Coordinates of C-alpha atoms in Angstrom, one line a residue:
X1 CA 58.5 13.4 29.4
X2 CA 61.5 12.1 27.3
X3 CA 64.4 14.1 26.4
X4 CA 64.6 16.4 23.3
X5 CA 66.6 15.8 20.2
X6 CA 68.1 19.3 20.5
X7 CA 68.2 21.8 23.5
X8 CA 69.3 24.6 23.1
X9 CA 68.8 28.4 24.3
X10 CA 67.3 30.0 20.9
X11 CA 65.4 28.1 18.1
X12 CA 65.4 30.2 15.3
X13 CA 62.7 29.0 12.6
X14 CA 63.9 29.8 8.5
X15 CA 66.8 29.7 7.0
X16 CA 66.1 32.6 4.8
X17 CA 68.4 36.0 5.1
X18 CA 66.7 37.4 7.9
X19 CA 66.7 34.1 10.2
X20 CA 70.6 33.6 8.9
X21 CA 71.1 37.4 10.1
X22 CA 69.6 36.9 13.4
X23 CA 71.6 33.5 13.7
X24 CA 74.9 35.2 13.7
X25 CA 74.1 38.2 15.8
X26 CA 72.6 35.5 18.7
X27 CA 76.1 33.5 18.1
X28 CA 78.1 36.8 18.2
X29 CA 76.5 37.7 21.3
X30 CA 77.2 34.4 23.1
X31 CA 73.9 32.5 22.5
X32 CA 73.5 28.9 21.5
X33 CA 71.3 29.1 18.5
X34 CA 70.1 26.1 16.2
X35 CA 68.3 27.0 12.8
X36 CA 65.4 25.1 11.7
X37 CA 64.2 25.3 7.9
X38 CA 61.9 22.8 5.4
X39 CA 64.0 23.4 2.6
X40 CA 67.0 20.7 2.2
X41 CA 68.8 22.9 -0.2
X42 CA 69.7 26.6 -1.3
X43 CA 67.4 28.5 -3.5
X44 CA 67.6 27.8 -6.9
X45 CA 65.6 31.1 -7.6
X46 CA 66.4 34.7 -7.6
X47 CA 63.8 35.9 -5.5
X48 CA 64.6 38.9 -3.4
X49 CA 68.1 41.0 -4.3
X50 CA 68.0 44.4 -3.7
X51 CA 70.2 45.6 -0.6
X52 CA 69.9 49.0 0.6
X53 CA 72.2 51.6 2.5
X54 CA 71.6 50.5 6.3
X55 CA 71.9 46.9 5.3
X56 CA 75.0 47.2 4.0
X57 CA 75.9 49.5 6.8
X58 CA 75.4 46.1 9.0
X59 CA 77.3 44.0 7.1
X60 CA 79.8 46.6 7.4
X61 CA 79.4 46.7 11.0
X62 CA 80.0 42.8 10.7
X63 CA 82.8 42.5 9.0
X64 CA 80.9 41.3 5.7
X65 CA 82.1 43.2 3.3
X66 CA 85.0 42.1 2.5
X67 CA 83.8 38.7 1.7
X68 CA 80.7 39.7 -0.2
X69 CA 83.0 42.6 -2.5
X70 CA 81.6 45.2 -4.1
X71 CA 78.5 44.1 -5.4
X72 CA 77.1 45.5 -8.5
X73 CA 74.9 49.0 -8.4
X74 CA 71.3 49.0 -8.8
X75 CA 70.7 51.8 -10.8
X76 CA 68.3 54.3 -9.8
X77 CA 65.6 54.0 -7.5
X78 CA 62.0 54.9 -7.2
X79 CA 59.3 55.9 -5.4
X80 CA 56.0 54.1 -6.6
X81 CA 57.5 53.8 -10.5
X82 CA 59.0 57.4 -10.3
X83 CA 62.3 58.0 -10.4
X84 CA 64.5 58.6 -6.9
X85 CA 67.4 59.5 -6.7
X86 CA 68.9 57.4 -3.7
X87 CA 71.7 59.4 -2.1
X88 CA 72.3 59.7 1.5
X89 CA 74.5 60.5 4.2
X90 CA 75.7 56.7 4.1
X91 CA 79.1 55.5 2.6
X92 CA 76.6 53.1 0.7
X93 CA 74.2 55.2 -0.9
X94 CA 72.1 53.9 -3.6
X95 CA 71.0 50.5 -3.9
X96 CA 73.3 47.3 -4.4
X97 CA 72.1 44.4 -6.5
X98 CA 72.9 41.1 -4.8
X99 CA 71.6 37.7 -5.4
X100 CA 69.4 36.0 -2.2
X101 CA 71.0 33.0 -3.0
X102 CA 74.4 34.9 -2.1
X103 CA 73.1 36.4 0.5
X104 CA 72.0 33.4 2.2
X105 CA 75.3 31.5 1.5
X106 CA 77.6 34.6 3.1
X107 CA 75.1 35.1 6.9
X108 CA 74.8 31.0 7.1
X109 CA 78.4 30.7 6.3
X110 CA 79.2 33.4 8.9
X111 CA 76.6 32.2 11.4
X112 CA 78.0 29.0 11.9
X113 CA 81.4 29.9 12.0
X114 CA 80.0 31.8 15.3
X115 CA 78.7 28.1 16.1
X116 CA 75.1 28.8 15.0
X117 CA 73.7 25.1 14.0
X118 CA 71.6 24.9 11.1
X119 CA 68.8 22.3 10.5
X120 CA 67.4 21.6 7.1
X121 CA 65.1 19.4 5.9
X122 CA 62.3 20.1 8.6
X123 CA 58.9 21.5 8.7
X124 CA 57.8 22.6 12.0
X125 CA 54.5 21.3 13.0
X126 CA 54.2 22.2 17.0
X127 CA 54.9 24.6 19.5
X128 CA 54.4 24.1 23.3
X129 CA 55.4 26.6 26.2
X130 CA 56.1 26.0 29.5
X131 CA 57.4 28.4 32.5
X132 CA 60.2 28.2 31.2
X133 CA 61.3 26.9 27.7
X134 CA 59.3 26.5 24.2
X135 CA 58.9 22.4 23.1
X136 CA 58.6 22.8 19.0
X137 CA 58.3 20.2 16.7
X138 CA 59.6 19.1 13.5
X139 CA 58.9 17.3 10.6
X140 CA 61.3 15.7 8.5
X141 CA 60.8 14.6 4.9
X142 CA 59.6 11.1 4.0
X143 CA 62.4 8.6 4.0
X144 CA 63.1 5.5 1.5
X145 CA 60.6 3.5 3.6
X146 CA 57.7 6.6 3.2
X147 CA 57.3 7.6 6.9
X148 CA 58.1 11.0 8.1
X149 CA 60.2 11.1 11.3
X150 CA 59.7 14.3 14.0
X151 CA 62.3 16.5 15.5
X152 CA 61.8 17.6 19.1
X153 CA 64.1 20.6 20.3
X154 CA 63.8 22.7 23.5
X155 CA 64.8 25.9 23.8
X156 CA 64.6 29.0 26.2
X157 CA 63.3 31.2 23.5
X158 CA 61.3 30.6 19.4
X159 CA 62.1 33.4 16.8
X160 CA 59.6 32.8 13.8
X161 CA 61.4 33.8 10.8
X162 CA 59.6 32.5 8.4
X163 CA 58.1 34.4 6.0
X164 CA 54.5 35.8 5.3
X165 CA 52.4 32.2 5.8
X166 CA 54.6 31.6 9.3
X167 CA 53.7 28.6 10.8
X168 CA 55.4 30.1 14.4
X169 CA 53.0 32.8 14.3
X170 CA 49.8 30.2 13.7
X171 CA 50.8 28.4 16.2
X172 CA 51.7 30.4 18.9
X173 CA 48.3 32.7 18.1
X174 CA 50.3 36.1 17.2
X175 CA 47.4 38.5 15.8
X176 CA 48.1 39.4 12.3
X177 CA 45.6 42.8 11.4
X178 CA 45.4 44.3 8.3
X179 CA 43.9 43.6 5.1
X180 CA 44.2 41.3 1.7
X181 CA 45.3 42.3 -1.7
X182 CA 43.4 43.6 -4.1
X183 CA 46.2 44.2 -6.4
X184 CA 48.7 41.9 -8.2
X185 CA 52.0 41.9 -9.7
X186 CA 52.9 38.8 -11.9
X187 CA 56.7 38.5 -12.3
X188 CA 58.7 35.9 -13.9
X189 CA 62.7 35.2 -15.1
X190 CA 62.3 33.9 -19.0
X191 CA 65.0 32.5 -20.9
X192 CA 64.8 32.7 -24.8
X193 CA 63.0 35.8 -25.0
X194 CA 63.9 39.1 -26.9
X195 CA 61.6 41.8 -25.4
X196 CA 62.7 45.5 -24.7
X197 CA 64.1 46.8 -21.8
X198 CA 60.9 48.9 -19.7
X199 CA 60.9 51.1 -16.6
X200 CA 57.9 51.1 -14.9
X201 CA 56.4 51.6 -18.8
X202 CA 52.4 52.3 -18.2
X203 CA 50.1 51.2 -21.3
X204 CA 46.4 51.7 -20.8
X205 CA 45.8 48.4 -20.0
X206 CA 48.5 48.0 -16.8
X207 CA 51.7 48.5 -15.8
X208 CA 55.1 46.5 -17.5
X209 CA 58.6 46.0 -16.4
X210 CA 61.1 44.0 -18.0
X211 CA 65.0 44.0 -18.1
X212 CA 67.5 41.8 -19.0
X213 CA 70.1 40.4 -16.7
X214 CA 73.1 38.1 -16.1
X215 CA 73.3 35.0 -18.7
X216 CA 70.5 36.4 -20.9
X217 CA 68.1 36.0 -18.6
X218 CA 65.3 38.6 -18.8
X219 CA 62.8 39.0 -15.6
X220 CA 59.8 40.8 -16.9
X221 CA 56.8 42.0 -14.2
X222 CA 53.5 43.0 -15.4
X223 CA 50.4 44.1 -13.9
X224 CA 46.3 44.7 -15.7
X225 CA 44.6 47.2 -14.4
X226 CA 41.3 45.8 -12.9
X227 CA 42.3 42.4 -13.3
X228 CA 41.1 40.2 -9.9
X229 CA 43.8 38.8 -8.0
X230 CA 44.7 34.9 -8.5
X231 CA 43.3 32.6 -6.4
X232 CA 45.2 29.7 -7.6
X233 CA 47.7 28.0 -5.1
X234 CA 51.0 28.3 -5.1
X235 CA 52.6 30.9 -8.4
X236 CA 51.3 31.6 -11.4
X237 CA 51.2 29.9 -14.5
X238 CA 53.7 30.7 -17.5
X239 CA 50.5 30.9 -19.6
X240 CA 48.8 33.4 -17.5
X241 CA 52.2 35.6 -17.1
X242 CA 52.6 35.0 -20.6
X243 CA 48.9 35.9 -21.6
X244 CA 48.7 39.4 -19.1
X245 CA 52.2 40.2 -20.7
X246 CA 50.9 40.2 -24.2
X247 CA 47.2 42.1 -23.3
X248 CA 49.4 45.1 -21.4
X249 CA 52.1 45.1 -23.8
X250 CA 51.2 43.7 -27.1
X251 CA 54.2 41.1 -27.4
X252 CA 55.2 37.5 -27.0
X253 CA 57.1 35.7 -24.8
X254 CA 55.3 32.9 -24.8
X255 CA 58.6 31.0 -26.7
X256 CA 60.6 31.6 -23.9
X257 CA 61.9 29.0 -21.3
X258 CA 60.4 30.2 -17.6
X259 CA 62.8 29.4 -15.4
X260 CA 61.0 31.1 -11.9
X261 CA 57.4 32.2 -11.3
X262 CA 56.2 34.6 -9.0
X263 CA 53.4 37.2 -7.8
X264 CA 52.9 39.3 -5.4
X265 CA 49.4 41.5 -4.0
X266 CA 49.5 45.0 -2.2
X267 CA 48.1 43.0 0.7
X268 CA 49.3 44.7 4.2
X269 CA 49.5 43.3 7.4
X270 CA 51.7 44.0 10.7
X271 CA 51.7 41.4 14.3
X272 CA 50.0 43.3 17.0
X273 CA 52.7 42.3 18.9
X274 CA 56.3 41.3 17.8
X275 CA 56.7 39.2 21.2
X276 CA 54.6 36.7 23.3
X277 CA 56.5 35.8 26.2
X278 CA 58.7 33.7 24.8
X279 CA 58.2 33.6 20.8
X280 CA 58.9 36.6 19.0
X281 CA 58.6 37.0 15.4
X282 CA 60.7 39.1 13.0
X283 CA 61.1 40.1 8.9
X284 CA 58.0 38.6 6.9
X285 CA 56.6 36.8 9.4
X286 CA 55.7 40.1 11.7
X287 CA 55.1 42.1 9.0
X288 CA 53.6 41.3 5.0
X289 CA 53.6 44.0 2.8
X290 CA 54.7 44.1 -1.0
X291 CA 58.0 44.0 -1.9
X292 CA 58.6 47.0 -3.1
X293 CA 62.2 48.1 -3.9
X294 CA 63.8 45.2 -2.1
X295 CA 62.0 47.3 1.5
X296 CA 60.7 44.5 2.5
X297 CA 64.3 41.9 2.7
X298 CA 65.7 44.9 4.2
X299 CA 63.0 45.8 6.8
X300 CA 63.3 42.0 7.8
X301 CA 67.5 42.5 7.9
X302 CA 67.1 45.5 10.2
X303 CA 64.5 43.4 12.6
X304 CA 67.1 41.1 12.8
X305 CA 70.2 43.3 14.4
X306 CA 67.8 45.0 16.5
X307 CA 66.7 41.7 18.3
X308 CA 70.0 39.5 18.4
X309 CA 72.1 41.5 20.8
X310 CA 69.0 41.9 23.0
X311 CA 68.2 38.3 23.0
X312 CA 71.9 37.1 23.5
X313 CA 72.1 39.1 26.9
X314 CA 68.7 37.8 28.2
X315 CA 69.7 34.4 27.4
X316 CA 72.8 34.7 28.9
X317 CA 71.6 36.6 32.1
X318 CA 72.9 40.1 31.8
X319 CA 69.8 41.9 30.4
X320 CA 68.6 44.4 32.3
X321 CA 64.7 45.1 32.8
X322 CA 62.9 46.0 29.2
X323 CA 65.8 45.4 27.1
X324 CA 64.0 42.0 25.0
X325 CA 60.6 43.7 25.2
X326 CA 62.1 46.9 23.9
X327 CA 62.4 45.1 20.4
X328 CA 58.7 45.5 20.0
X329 CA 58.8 49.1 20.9
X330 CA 61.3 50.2 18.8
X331 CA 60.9 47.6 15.4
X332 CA 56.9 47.8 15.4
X333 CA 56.8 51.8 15.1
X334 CA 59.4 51.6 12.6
X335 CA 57.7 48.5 10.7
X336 CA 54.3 50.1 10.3
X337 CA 56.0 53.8 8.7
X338 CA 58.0 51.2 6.2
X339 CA 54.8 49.6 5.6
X340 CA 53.1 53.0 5.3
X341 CA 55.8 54.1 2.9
X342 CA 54.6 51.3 1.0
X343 CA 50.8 51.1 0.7
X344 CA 51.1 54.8 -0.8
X345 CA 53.9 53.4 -3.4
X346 CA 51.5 50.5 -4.1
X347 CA 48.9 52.9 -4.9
X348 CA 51.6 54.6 -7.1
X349 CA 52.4 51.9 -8.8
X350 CA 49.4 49.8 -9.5
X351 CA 46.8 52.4 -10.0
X352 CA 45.0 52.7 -13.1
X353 CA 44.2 56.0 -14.7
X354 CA 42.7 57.8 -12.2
X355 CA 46.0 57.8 -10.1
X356 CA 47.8 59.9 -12.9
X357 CA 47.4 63.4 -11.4
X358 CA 48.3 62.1 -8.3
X359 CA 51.6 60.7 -9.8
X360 CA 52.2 63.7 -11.6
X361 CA 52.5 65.7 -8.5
X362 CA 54.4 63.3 -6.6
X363 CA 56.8 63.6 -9.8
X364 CA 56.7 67.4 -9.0
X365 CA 57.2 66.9 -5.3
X366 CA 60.5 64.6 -5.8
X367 CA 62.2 66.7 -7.7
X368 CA 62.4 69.4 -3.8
X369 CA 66.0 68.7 -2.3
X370 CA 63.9 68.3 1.4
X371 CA 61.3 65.3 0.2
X372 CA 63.8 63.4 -1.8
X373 CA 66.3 63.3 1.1
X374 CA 63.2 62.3 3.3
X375 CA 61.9 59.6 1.1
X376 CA 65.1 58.6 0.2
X377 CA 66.2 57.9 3.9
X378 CA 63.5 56.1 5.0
X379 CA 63.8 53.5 1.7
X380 CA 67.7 53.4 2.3
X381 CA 66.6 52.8 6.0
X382 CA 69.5 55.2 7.0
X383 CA 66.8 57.6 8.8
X384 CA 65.5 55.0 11.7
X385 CA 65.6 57.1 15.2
X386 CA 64.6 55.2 17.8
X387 CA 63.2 57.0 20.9
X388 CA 65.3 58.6 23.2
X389 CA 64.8 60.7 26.1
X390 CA 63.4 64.7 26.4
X391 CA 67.2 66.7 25.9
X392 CA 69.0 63.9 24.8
X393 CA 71.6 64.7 21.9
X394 CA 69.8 64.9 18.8
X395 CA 71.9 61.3 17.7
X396 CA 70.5 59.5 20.1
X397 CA 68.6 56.8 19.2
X398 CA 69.9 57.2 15.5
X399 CA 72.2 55.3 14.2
X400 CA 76.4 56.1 14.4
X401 CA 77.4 58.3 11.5
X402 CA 80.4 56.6 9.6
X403 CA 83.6 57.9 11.2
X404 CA 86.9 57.3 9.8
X405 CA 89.6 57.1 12.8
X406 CA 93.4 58.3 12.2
X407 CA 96.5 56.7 13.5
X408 CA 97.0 55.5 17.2
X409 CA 93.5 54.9 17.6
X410 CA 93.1 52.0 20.3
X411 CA 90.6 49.5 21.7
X412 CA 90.4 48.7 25.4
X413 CA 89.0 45.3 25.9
X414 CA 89.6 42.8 28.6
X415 CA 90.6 40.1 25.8
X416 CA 92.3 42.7 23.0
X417 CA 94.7 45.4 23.5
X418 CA 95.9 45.6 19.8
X419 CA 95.7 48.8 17.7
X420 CA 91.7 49.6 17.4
X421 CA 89.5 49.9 14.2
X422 CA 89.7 52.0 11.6
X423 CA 86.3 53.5 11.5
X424 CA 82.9 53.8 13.5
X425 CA 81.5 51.0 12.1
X426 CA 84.2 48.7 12.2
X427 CA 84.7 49.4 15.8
X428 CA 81.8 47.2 16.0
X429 CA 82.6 43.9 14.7
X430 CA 82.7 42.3 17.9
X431 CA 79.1 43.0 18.6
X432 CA 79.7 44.8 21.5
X433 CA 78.8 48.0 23.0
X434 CA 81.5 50.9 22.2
X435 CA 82.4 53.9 24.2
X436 CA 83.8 55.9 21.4
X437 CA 86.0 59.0 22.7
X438 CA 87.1 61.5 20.5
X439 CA 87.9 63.9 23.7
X440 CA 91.2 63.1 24.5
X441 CA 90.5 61.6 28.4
X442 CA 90.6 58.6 27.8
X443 CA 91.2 57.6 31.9
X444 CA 88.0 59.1 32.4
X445 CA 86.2 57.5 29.9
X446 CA 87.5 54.2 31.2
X447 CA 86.2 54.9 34.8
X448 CA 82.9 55.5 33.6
X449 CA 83.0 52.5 31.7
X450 CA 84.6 50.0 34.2
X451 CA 81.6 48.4 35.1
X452 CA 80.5 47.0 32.1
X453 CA 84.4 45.7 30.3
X454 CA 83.6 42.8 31.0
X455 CA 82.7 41.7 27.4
X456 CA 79.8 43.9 27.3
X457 CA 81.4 47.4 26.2
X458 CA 84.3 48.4 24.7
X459 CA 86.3 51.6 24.7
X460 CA 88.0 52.9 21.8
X461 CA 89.9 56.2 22.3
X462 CA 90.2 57.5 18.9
X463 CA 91.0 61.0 16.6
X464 CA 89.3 61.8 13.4
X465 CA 90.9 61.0 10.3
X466 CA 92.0 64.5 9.0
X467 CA 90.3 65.7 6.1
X468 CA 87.5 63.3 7.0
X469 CA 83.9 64.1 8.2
X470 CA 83.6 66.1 11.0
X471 CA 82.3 64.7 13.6
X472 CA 79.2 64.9 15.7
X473 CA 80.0 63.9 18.8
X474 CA 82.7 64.2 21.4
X475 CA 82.0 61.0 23.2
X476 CA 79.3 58.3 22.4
X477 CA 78.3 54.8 23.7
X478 CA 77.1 52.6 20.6
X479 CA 74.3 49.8 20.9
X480 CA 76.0 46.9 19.2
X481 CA 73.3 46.9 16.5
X482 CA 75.0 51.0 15.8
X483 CA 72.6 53.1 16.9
X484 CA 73.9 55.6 19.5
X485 CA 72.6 55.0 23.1
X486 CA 74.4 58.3 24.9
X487 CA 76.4 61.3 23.6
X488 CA 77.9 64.5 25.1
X489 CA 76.2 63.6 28.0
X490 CA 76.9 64.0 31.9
X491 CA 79.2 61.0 33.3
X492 CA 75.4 60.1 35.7
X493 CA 73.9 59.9 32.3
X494 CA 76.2 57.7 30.6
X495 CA 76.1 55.2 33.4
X496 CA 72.2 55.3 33.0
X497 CA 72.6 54.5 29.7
X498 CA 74.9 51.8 30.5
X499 CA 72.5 50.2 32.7
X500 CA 69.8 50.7 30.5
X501 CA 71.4 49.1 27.3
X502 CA 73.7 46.4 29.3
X503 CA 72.6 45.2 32.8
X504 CA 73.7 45.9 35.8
X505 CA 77.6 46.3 36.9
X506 CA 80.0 43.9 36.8
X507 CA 80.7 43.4 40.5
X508 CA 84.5 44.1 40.9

């Protein structure tokens, strides 16, 4: 057999946010990762651009931030068309309104500053396994002369990150359960067009949205009760949006200039399994449910920093038994209550008139301190607990609350001795593991963690900032994805944990 073009350890298939995410947490963690996506360009529509609490926790956690800035606020949020208030325990409450063509350019531009490679221009057509490695092949586009030339690469490991139709999930025979839409959402960005702003605005024909945004452009959605859903391929005509628009709403916009087309059904469907030996899947492509809120770019962001960290340390040997197949174990639960959570807004939303009682109590029900919190933390995505075990500290498995340290904090690497990072989150920028002590012994901390300083964990002896939030914890070890692996805990416990989340000791 000849050579591949490319070898490498990880092939990571789409270029969208969630494959650009998982790019730079592989690279961050010391994987060779190349990117492979059909499109030759960036998007020139708006498509998906709703971030939520947790996701800008990560960027946070990354370092992001400061490029992105302070991106505009969404506004309110909602529960199935009823108003929700948003607020959380996160220093990012609400929801933040960011452009996926932004978002794409700031994880590709930080992926391959990490060394991440990214390949555009090819559509993969093939996947192969062996003991040991994934063969996948690639399509380019037609050249001058009209034939198409293939791509081979190798790689150790196939992440299929690419969307709801994924051809890595075809071809590697991933079951895909669930069932087909039977509702429809027509949406579409019109220039030209003077129509009123609308909420969630029901009419007793269907449903209509429509508000105006940056450079005049106004993105309206509409849905018709009882209407079937398009069979047609690829989006919708202007004429049909056009044509629902004025039988829901009784105006025009058929003057206007469309300048993106879109729909979307309350179809739901989740991957039995997120991993087959070698090829996992993650965002869209493990899970299709309406986009609801933005949930579904952010369910897809979070699948991403769960698996890269994992998949770095099998690729580079210092896994330890479980860790790459714990991804399924902890992201599928936590997938199917998202897509839950959805199904019951789709109903919500897209229900006719027999759903109004039913919306009138949930109107009732949001306005109780206890089931906005709880609805508002599992959209925001602050609220994930991953298992942990019986008489663990009740943050275990959850993720770190946002600390902010005070002066003389200090991180202990191998590699960096300068002053440490100003808060919990940042203390993770290196995509490490952090032993975070707030008891003041630090020489025993260190002893505990000895083992595993050998670009695995961190230590960062710390105080709280005064005046700050109090914390809840005296000592905890962070997962580099943020969620808290041990706290409080007994020194055999912590080394357990160590094990568990990092691989055996370093041999000294």
């Amino acid at each position: 057999m000849s050579a591949p073009d490319i070898d490498t350890q990880v092939l990571v298939v789409g270029a969208g946010p969630v494959g650009l995410m998982l790019a730079g947490e592989l690279a961050l963690g010391g994987a060779d990762v190349v990117v492979l996506e059909r499109r030759t360009g960036p998007l020139t529509e708006s498509r998906a651009s709703t971030l939520h609490a947790r996701t800008m926790e990560l960027l946070d956690q990354r370092g992001l931030l400061e490029e992105l800035g302070t991106p505009p606020a969404g506004g309110p949020g909602h529960f199935g068309g009823t108003r929700l208030d948003l607020t959380t325990d996160s220093p990012y409450s609400g929801q933040w309104k960011v452009p996926q063509v932004r978002t794409e350019e700031l994880l590709e531009g930080w992926a391959t500053r990490l060394g991440a490679r990214v390949v555009k221009g090819h559509r993969l057509t093939d996947l192969r396994t062996a003991p040991q490695s994934v063969e996948a092949t690639a399509e380019a586009a037609p050249g001058p002369g009209g034939a198409a030339s293939a791509l081979r690469v190798r790689a150790a490991y196939v992440v299929g990150c690419d969307g709801e139709s994924s051809t890595v999930r075809e071809l590697a025979g991933f079951a895909f359960p669930g069932r087909d839409a039977t509702r429809e959402l027509l949406r579409a960005d019109v220039a030209d067009v003077e129509v009123p702003d609308r909420r969630f605005e029901r009419h007793p024909g269907g449903l209509a949205i429509s508000a105006r945004g940056p450079g005049g452009v106004t993105r309206v959605m509409v849905h018709e009760y009882g209407a079937p859903v398009g069979r047609e391929p690829g989006p919708p005509s202007f004429a049909r949006v056009a044509d629902t628009w004025r039988r829901v709403t009784g105006d025009d916009i058929g003057g206007g200039a469309p300048l993106w087309l879109n729909s979307f059904g309350d179809a739901l469907r989740q991957a039995s399994q997120y991993r087959r030996g070698r090829i996992l899947l993650a965002g869209d492509a493990a899970h299709h449910q309406m986009p609801v809120g933005g949930q579904a770019l952010n369910l897809g962001l979070q699948d991403a920093a769960n698996l890269g960290w994992k998949l770095a340390a099998e690729v580079r040997g210092t896994a330890g038994p479980g860790l790459l197949d714990s991804y399924h174990s902890e992201r599928h639960p936590a997938g199917r209550r998202v897509l839950d959570n959805i199904a019951a807004q789709a109903l919500l939303l897209l229900g006719g008139s027999g759903t109004e009682e039913l919306r009138t109590l949930f109107g009732e029900l949001l306005r109780e301190p206890r089931v906005r919190a709880h609805l508002a933390g599992t959209i925001a995505g602050v609220d994930v607990r991953y298992a942990a075990e019986p008489g663990a500290h009740r943050l275990v498995g959850a993720r770190v609350p946002y600390l902010r340290f005070g002066t003389g904090t200090d991180t202990d690497t191998d590699t960096d001795t300068a002053a440490g990072p100003g808060s919990s989150f940042a203390a993770l920028r290196a995509g490490r593991g952090v032993l975070v002590d707030l008891s003041g012994r630090p020489a025993r901390v260190r002893a505990a963690a000895e083992p595993w300083r050998d670009g695995r964990v961190d230590v960062v002896t710390a105080t709280p900032e005064p005046g700050g939030t109090a914390p809840e914890f005296t000592t905890a070890l962070l997962r580099p994805d943020g969620h808290v692996a041990w706290a409080d805990g007994t020194v055999p416990e912590l080394e357990a944990a160590l094990l568990r989340w990092f691989g055996p000791a370093a041999r000294r």
